[in-house]
Coordinates of C-alpha atoms and ligand atoms in Angstrom, one line a residue:
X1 CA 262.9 210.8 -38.9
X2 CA 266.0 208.7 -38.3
X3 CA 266.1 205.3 -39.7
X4 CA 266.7 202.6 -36.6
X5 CA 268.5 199.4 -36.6
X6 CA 266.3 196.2 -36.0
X7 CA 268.5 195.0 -33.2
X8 CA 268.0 198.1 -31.3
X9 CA 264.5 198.9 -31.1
X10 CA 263.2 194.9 -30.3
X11 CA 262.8 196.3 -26.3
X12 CA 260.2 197.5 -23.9
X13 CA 261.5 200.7 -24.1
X14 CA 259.7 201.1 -27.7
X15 CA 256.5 200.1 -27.1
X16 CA 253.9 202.6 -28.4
X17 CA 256.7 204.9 -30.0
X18 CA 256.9 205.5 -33.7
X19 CA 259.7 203.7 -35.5
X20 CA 260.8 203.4 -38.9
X21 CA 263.6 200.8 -39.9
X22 CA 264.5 199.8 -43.9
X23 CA 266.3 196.6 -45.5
X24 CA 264.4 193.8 -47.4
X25 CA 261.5 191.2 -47.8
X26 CA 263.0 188.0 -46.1
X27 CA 259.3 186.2 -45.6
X28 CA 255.7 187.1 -47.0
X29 CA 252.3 185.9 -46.1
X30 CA 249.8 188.0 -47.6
X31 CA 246.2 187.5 -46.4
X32 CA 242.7 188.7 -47.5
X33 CA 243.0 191.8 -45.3
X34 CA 246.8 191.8 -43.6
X35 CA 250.1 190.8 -45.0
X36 CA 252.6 189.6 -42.2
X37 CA 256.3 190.7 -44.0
X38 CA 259.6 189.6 -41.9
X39 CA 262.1 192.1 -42.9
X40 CA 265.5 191.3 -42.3
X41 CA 267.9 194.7 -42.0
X42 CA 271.6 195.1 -43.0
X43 CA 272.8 193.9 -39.8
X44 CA 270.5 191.0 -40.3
X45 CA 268.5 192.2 -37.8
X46 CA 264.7 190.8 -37.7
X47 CA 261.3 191.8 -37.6
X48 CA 257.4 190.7 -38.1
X49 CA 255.9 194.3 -39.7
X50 CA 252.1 193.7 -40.5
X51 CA 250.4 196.1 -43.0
X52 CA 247.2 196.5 -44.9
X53 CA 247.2 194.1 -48.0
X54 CA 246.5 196.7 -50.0
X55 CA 249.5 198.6 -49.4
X56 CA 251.8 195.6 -50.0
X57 CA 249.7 193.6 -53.0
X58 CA 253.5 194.0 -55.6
X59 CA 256.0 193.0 -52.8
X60 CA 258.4 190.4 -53.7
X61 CA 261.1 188.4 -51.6
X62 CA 264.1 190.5 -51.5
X63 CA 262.1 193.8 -52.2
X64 CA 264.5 196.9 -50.4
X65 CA 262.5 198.6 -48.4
X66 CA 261.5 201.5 -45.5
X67 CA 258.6 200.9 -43.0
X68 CA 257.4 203.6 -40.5
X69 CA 255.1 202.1 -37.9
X70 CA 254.6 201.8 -34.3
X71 CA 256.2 198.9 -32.4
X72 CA 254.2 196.1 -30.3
X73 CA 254.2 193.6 -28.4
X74 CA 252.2 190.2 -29.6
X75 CA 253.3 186.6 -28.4
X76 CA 252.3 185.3 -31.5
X77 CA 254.5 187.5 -33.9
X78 CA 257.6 185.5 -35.0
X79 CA 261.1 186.8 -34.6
X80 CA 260.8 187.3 -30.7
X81 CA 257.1 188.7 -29.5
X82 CA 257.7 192.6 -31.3
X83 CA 255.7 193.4 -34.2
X84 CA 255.6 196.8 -36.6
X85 CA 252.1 197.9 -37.2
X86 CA 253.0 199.8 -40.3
X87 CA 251.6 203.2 -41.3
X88 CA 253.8 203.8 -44.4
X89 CA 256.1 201.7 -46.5
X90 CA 258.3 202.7 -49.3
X91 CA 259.5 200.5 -51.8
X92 CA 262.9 201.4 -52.9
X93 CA 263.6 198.4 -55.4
X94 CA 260.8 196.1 -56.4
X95 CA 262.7 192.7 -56.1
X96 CA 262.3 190.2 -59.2
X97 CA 259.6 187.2 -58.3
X98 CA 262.0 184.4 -58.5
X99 CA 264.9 185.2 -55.9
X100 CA 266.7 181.5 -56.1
X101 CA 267.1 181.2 -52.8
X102 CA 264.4 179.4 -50.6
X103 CA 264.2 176.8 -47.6
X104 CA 265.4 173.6 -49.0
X105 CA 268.2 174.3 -52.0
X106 CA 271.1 171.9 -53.1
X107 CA 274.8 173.1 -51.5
X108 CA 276.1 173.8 -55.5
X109 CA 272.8 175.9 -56.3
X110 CA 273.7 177.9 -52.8
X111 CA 277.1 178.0 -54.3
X112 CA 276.8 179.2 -57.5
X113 CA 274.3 181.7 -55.6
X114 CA 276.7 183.0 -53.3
X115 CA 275.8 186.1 -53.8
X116 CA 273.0 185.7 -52.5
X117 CA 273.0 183.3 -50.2
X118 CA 275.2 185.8 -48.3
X119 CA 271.6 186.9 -47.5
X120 CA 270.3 183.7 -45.7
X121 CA 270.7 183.5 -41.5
X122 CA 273.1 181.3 -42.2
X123 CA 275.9 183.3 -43.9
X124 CA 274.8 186.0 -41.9
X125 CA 275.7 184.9 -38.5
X126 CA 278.6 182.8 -40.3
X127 CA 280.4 186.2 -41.1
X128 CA 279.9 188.1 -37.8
X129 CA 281.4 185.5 -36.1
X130 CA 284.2 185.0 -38.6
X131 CA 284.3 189.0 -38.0
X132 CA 284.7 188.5 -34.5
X133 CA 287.2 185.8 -34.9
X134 CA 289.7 188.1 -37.0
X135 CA 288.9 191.1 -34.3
X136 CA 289.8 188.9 -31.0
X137 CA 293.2 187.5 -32.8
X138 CA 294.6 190.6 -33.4
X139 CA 293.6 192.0 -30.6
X140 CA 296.2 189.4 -29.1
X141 CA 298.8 190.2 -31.3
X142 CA 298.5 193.6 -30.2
X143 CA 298.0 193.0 -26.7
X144 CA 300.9 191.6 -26.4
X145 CA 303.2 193.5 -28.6
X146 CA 303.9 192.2 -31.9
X147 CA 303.7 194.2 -34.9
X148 CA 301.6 193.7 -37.6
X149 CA 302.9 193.5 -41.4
X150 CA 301.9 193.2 -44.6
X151 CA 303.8 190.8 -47.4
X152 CA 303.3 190.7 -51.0
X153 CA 301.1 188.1 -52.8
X154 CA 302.7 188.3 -55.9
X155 CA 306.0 186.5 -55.7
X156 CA 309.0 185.0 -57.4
X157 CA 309.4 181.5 -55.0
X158 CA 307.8 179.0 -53.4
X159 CA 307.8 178.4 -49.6
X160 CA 305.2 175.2 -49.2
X161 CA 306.8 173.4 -52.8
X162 CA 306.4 174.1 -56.3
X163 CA 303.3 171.6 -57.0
X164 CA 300.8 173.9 -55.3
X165 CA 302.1 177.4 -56.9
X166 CA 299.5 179.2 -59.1
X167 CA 301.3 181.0 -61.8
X168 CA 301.0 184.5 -63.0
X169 CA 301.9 186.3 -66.0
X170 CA 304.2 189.4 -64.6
X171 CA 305.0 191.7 -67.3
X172 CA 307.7 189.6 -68.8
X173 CA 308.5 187.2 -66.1
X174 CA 306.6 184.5 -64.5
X175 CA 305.6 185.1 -61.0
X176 CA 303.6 183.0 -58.9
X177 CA 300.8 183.8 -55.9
X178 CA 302.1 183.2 -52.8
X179 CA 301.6 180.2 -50.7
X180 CA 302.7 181.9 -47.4
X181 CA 304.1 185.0 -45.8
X182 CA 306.7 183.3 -44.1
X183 CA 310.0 183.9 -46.1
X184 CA 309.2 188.1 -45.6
X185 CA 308.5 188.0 -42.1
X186 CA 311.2 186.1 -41.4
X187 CA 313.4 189.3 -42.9
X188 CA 311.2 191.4 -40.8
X189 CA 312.2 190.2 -37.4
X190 CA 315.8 191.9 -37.6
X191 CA 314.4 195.0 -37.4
X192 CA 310.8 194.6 -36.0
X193 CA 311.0 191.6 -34.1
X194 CA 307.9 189.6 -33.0
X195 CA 305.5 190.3 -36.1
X196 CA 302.5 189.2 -37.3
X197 CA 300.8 189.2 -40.8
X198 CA 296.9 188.1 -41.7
X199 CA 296.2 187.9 -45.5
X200 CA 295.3 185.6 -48.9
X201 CA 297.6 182.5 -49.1
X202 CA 297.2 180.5 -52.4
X203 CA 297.2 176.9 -52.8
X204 CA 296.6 175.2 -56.5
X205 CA 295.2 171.9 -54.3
X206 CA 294.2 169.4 -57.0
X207 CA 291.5 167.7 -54.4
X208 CA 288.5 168.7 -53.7
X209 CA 288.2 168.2 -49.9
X210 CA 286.4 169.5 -47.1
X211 CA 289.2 171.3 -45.3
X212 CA 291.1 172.5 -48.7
X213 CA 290.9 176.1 -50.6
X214 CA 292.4 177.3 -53.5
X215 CA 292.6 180.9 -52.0
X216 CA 292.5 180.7 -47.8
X217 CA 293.1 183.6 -45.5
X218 CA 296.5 182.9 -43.8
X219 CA 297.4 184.3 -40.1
X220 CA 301.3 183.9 -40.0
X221 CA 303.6 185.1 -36.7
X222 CA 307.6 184.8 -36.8
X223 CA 309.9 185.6 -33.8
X224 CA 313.6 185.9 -33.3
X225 CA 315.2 184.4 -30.3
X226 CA 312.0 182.0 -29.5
X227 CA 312.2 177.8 -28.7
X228 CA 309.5 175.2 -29.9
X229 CA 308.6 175.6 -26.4
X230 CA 307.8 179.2 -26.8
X231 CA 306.1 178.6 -29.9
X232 CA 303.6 176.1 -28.1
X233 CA 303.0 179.0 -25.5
X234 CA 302.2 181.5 -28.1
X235 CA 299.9 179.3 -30.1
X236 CA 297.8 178.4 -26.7
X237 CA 297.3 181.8 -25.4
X238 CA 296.5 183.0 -29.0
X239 CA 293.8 180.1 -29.5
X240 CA 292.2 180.2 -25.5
X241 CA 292.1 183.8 -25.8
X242 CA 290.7 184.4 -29.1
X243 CA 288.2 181.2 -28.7
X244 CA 287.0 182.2 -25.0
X245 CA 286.2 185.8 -26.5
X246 CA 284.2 184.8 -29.7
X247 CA 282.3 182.3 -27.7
X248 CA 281.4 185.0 -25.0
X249 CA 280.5 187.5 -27.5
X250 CA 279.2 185.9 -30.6
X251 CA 276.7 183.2 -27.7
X252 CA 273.6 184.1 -29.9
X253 CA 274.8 183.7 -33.2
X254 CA 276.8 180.3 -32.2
X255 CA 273.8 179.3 -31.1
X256 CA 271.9 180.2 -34.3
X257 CA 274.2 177.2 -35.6
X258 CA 273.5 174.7 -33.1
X259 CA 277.1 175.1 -31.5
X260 CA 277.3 173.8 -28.2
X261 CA 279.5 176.0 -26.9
X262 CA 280.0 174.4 -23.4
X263 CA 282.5 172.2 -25.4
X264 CA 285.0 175.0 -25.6
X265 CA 285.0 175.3 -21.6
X266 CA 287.3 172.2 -21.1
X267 CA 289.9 173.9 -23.9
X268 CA 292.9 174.1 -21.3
X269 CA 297.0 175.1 -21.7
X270 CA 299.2 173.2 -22.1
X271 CA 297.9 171.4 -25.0
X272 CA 298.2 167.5 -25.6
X273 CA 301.9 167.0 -27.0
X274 CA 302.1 163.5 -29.2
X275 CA 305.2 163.3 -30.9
X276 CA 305.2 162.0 -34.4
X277 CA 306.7 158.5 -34.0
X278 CA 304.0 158.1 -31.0
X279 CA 300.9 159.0 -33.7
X280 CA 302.5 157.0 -36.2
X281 CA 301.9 153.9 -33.9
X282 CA 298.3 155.1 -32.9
X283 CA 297.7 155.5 -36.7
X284 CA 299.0 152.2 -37.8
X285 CA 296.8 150.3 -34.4
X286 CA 294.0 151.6 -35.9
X287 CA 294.7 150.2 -39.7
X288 CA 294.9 153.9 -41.5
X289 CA 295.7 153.3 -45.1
X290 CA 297.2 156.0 -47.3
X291 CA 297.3 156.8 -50.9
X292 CA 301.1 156.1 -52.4
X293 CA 300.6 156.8 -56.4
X294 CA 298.4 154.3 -57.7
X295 CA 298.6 152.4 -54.4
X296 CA 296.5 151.7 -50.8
X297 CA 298.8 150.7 -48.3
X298 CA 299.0 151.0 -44.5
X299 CA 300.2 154.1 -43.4
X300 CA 304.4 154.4 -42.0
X301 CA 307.2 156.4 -40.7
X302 CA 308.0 158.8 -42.7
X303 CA 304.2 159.5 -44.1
X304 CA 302.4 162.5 -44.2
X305 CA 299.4 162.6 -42.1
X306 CA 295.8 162.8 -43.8
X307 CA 292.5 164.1 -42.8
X308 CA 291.8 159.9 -41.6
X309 CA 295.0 160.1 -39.9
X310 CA 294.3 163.0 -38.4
X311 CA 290.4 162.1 -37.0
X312 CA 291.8 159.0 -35.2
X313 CA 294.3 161.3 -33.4
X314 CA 291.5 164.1 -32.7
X315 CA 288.6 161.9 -32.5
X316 CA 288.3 161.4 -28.7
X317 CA 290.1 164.4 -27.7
X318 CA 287.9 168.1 -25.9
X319 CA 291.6 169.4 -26.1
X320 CA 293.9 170.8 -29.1
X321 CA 296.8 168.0 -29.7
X322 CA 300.5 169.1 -31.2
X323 CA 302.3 166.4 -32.9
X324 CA 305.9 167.1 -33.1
X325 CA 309.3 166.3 -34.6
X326 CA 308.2 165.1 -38.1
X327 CA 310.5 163.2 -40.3
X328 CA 312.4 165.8 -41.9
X329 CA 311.7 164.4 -45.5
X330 CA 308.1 166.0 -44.9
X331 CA 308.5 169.1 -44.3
X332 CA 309.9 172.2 -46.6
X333 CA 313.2 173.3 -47.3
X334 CA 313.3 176.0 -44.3
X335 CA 312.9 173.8 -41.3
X336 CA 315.8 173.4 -38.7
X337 CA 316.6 169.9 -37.7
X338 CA 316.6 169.0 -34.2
X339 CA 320.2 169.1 -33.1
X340 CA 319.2 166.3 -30.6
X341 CA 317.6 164.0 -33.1
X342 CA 319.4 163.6 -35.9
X343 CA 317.0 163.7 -39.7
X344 CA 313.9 164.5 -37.1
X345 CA 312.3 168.9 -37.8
X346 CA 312.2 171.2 -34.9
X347 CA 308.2 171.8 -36.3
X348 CA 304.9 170.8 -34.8
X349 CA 300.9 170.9 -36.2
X350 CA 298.7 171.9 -34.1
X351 CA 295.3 169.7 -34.6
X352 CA 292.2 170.3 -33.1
X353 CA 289.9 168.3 -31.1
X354 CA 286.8 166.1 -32.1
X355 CA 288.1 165.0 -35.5
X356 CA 288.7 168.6 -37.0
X357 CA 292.4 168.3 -37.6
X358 CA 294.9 170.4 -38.9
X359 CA 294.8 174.5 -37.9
X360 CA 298.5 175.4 -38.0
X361 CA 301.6 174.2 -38.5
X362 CA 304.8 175.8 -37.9
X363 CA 308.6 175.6 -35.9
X364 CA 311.9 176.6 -36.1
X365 CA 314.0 177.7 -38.6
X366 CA 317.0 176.2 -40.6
X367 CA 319.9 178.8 -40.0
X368 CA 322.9 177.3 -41.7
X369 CA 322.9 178.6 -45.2
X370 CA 324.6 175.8 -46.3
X371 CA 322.2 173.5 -45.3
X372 CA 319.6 175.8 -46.7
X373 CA 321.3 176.0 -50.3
X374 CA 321.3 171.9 -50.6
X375 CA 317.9 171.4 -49.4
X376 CA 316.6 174.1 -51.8
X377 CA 318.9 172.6 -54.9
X378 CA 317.1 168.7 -53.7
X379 CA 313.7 170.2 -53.7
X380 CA 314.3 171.1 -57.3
X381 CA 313.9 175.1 -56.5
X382 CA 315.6 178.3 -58.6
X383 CA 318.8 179.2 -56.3
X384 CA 318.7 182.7 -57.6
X385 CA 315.0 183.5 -57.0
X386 CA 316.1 182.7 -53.0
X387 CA 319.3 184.9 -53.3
X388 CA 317.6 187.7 -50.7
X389 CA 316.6 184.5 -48.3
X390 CA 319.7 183.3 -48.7
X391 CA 321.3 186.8 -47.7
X392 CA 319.4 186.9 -44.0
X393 CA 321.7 184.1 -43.1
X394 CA 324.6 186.1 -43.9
X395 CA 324.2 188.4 -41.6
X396 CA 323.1 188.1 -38.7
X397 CA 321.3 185.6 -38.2
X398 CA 319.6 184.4 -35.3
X399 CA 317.4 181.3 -33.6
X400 CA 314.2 181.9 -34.9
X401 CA 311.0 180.9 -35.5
X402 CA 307.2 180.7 -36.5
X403 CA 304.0 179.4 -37.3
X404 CA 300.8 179.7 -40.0
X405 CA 297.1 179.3 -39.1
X406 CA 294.8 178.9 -41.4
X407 CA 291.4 181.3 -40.8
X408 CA 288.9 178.9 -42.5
X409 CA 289.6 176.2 -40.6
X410 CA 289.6 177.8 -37.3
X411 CA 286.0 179.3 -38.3
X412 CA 285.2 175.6 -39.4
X413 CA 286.4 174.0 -35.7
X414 CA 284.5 177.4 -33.8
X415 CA 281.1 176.9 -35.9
X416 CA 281.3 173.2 -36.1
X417 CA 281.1 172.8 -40.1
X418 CA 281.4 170.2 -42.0
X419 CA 282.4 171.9 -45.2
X420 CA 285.2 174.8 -45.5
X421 CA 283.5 176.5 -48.4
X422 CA 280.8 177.4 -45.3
X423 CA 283.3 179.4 -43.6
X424 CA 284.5 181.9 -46.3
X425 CA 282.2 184.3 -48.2
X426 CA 283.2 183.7 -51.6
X427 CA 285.3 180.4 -51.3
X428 CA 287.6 179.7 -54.2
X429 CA 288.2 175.7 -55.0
X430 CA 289.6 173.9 -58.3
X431 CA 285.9 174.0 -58.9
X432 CA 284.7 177.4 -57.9
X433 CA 286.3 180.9 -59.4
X434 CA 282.8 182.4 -59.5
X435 CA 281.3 184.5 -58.0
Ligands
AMO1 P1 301.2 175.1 -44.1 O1 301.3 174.8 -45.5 O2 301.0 173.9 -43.2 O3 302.4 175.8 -43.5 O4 300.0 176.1 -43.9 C1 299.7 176.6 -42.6 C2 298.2 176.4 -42.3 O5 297.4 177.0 -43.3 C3 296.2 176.2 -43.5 N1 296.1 175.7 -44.8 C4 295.0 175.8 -45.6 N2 293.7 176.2 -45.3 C5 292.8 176.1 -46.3 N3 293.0 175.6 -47.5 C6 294.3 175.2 -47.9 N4 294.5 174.7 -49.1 C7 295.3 175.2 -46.9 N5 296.6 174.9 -46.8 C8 297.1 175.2 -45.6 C9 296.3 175.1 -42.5 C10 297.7 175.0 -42.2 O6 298.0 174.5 -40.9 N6 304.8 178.6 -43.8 C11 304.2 177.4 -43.2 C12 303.9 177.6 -41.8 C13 305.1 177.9 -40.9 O7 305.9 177.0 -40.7 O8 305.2 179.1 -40.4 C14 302.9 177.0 -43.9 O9 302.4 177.7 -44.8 O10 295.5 175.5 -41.3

């Protein structure tokens, strides 16, 4: 007899029939006579199965198991009125008695369980709707015609600057892991043209903070012939589209979480625009201080903007905000200056609403190779490890231009989580290599 998922035989249609179903102990209560097991299936499917004590008396939490039995219906079993009465049980792996994992545990004992914890509700709905996230974004990108690529992750440059570059011992040289596809889809537009790329992006951040990871999944897009105005376009039908789907398809599991999904109803294109000088005032009404060195000092032009700086801008928002036309100083070697504003970058960061911040960040790019080769030399970067770069401005070269979204905190915004490590199944932080 076939073996049937948990999700598929909780219905009316089953009643009386003969079932069998297999996965693992999630809850126990054995009584004198009848033990009430909740098994939880590979899907995470689950089910109230009672059985004769006697048949059970071993069982542990996290015991793998098969159950044949016949399903009914009883307003009193847990899990949504279905019950198993069981008639036979096998036991394929007798769980040890002290799985680590219970009700109430501290975050760093469910991190250093991961493994496990993967197991809990949770995690479990956590990763079908980060699932369903990856699915509905490139189903966009194909949709609507751009061509997916894959970039290497071991790498001789840096895009984002050299102080977050993990190094690597390669053979004989030193390589590093790379902070962002970027460089190699912009030499893949010449000959593919609107392409796309989701993979690990690397980022040695020195802070432990709740939107930062050492290792992140990256979803990068770079176009030839596109305007800032296009790339505000792109970004709001990929994020609508995407968002609308999950929320429409992943309702139970969102719900699992306690997201109130009505909130994403009043998402609507086009997207709040605040330029940078704009949320520079905001920022400095509302008294946000920033960290210079050793220093606290109100925050300026020609700042970077922080997780504080970014709440006050969010806070009060249902809608995604774009701040544009950051100081040049700010931004990496690659970014084109707005011809119309002189030292001011053709880039904007997209933050979303409600005090979540930062999600992507991205604009046009510098063309001139001049200009390219004395920004790279004042960064302090190795000329000759950017020669190929370097070479897609001689020839050829065309307006172009891109953006990077980070996966984790688009999860984090969708879910409503406080922490990042939450939306990634094994997250990697200065803290955390294991498991
Ligand atoms: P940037 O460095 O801003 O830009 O990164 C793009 C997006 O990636 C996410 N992100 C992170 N997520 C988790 N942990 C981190 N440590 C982390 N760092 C960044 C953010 C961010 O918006 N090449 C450019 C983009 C471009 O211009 O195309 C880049 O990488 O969501």
């Amino acid at each position: 007899m076939k073996y049937s998922r948990i999700s598929e035989i909780k219905k009316d249609e089953f009643l009386g029939k003969e079932i069998k179903i297999r996965g693992w102990v999630h809850r126990l209560r054995k009584q004198k006579d009848k033990s009430f097991i909740i098994i939880r299936d590979d899907r995470g499917g689950i089910i109230q199965c009672v059985l004769p004590s006697t048949s059970v008396q071993d069982l542990t939490i996290e015991s793998s198991l098969e159950i044949r039995g016949i399903l009914f219906k009883d307003d009193r079993a847990k899990e949504g009125g279905y019950e198993i009465r069981g008639v036979e049980i096998i036991i394929y792996n007798l769980a040890n008695n002290d799985f680590p994992i219970g009700e109430y545990q501290s975050t760093e004992l469910l991190l250093d369980y991961r493994h496990l914890t993967l197991r809990t509700r949770r995690m479990i709905n956590m990763a079908k709707i980060r699932a369903t996230i990856l699915e509905k974004l490139r189903n966009w990108f194909v949709e609507n015609d751009w061509i997916e690529v894959t970039a290497p992750t071991l790498v001789k440059s840096a895009v984002e600057g050299g102080s977050t570059l993990f190094p690597v011992k390669y053979f004989k040289e030193e390589a590093f892991l790379s902070q962002s596809a970027q460089l190699y889809l912009e030499a893949l537009i010449f000959s593919l043209g609107p392409v796309w790329t989701i993979g690990p992006s690397f980022r040695a951040e020195k802070s432990r903070t709740i939107r930062h990871l050492a290792e992140y999944l990256h979803l990068e897009a770079e176009a030839p012939w596109i305007t800032m105005n296009d790339l505000f376009t792109i970004q709001e039908k990929l994020l609508i589209n995407s968002v609308q789907n999950v929320t429409k398809e992943r309702i139970e599991e969102l719900k699992f979480l306690n997201r109130d999904v009505l909130a994403f109803n009043q998402i609507e294109e086009p997207f709040d625009k605040l330029s940078y000088g704009q949320a520079i005032d905001i920022l400095r009404s509302n008294d946000i201080k920033i960290q210079d060195g050793e220093m606290t000092r109100k925050i300026e032009w020609g700042d970077d903007l922080n997780l504080d700086s970014e709440k006050v801008l969010t806070n009060d928002r249902s809608n995604p905000v774009f701040v544009y036309g950051y100081p040049l100083e700010v931004k990496p070697f690659y970014v084109k200056e707005d011809p119309e504003s002189q030292g001011i970058a053709l880039t904007a960061d997209l933050l979303l609403p409600n005090g979540f911040g930062e999600v992507s960040s991205g604009g046009m790019r510098e063309e001139n190779i001049t200009v390219l080769k004395t920004r790279i030399k004042k960064e302090g970067l190795d000329m000759n490890s950017y020669s190929w770069y370097l070479d897609l401005r001689k020839y050829g070269s065309v307006p172009h231009g891109g953006f990077g979204l980070g996966i984790e905190r688009l999860v984090r915004w969708i879910i409503n989580l406080e922490d990042i490590k939450e939306c990634v199944l094994f997250p990697r932080t200065m803290a955390r290599l294991n498991p």
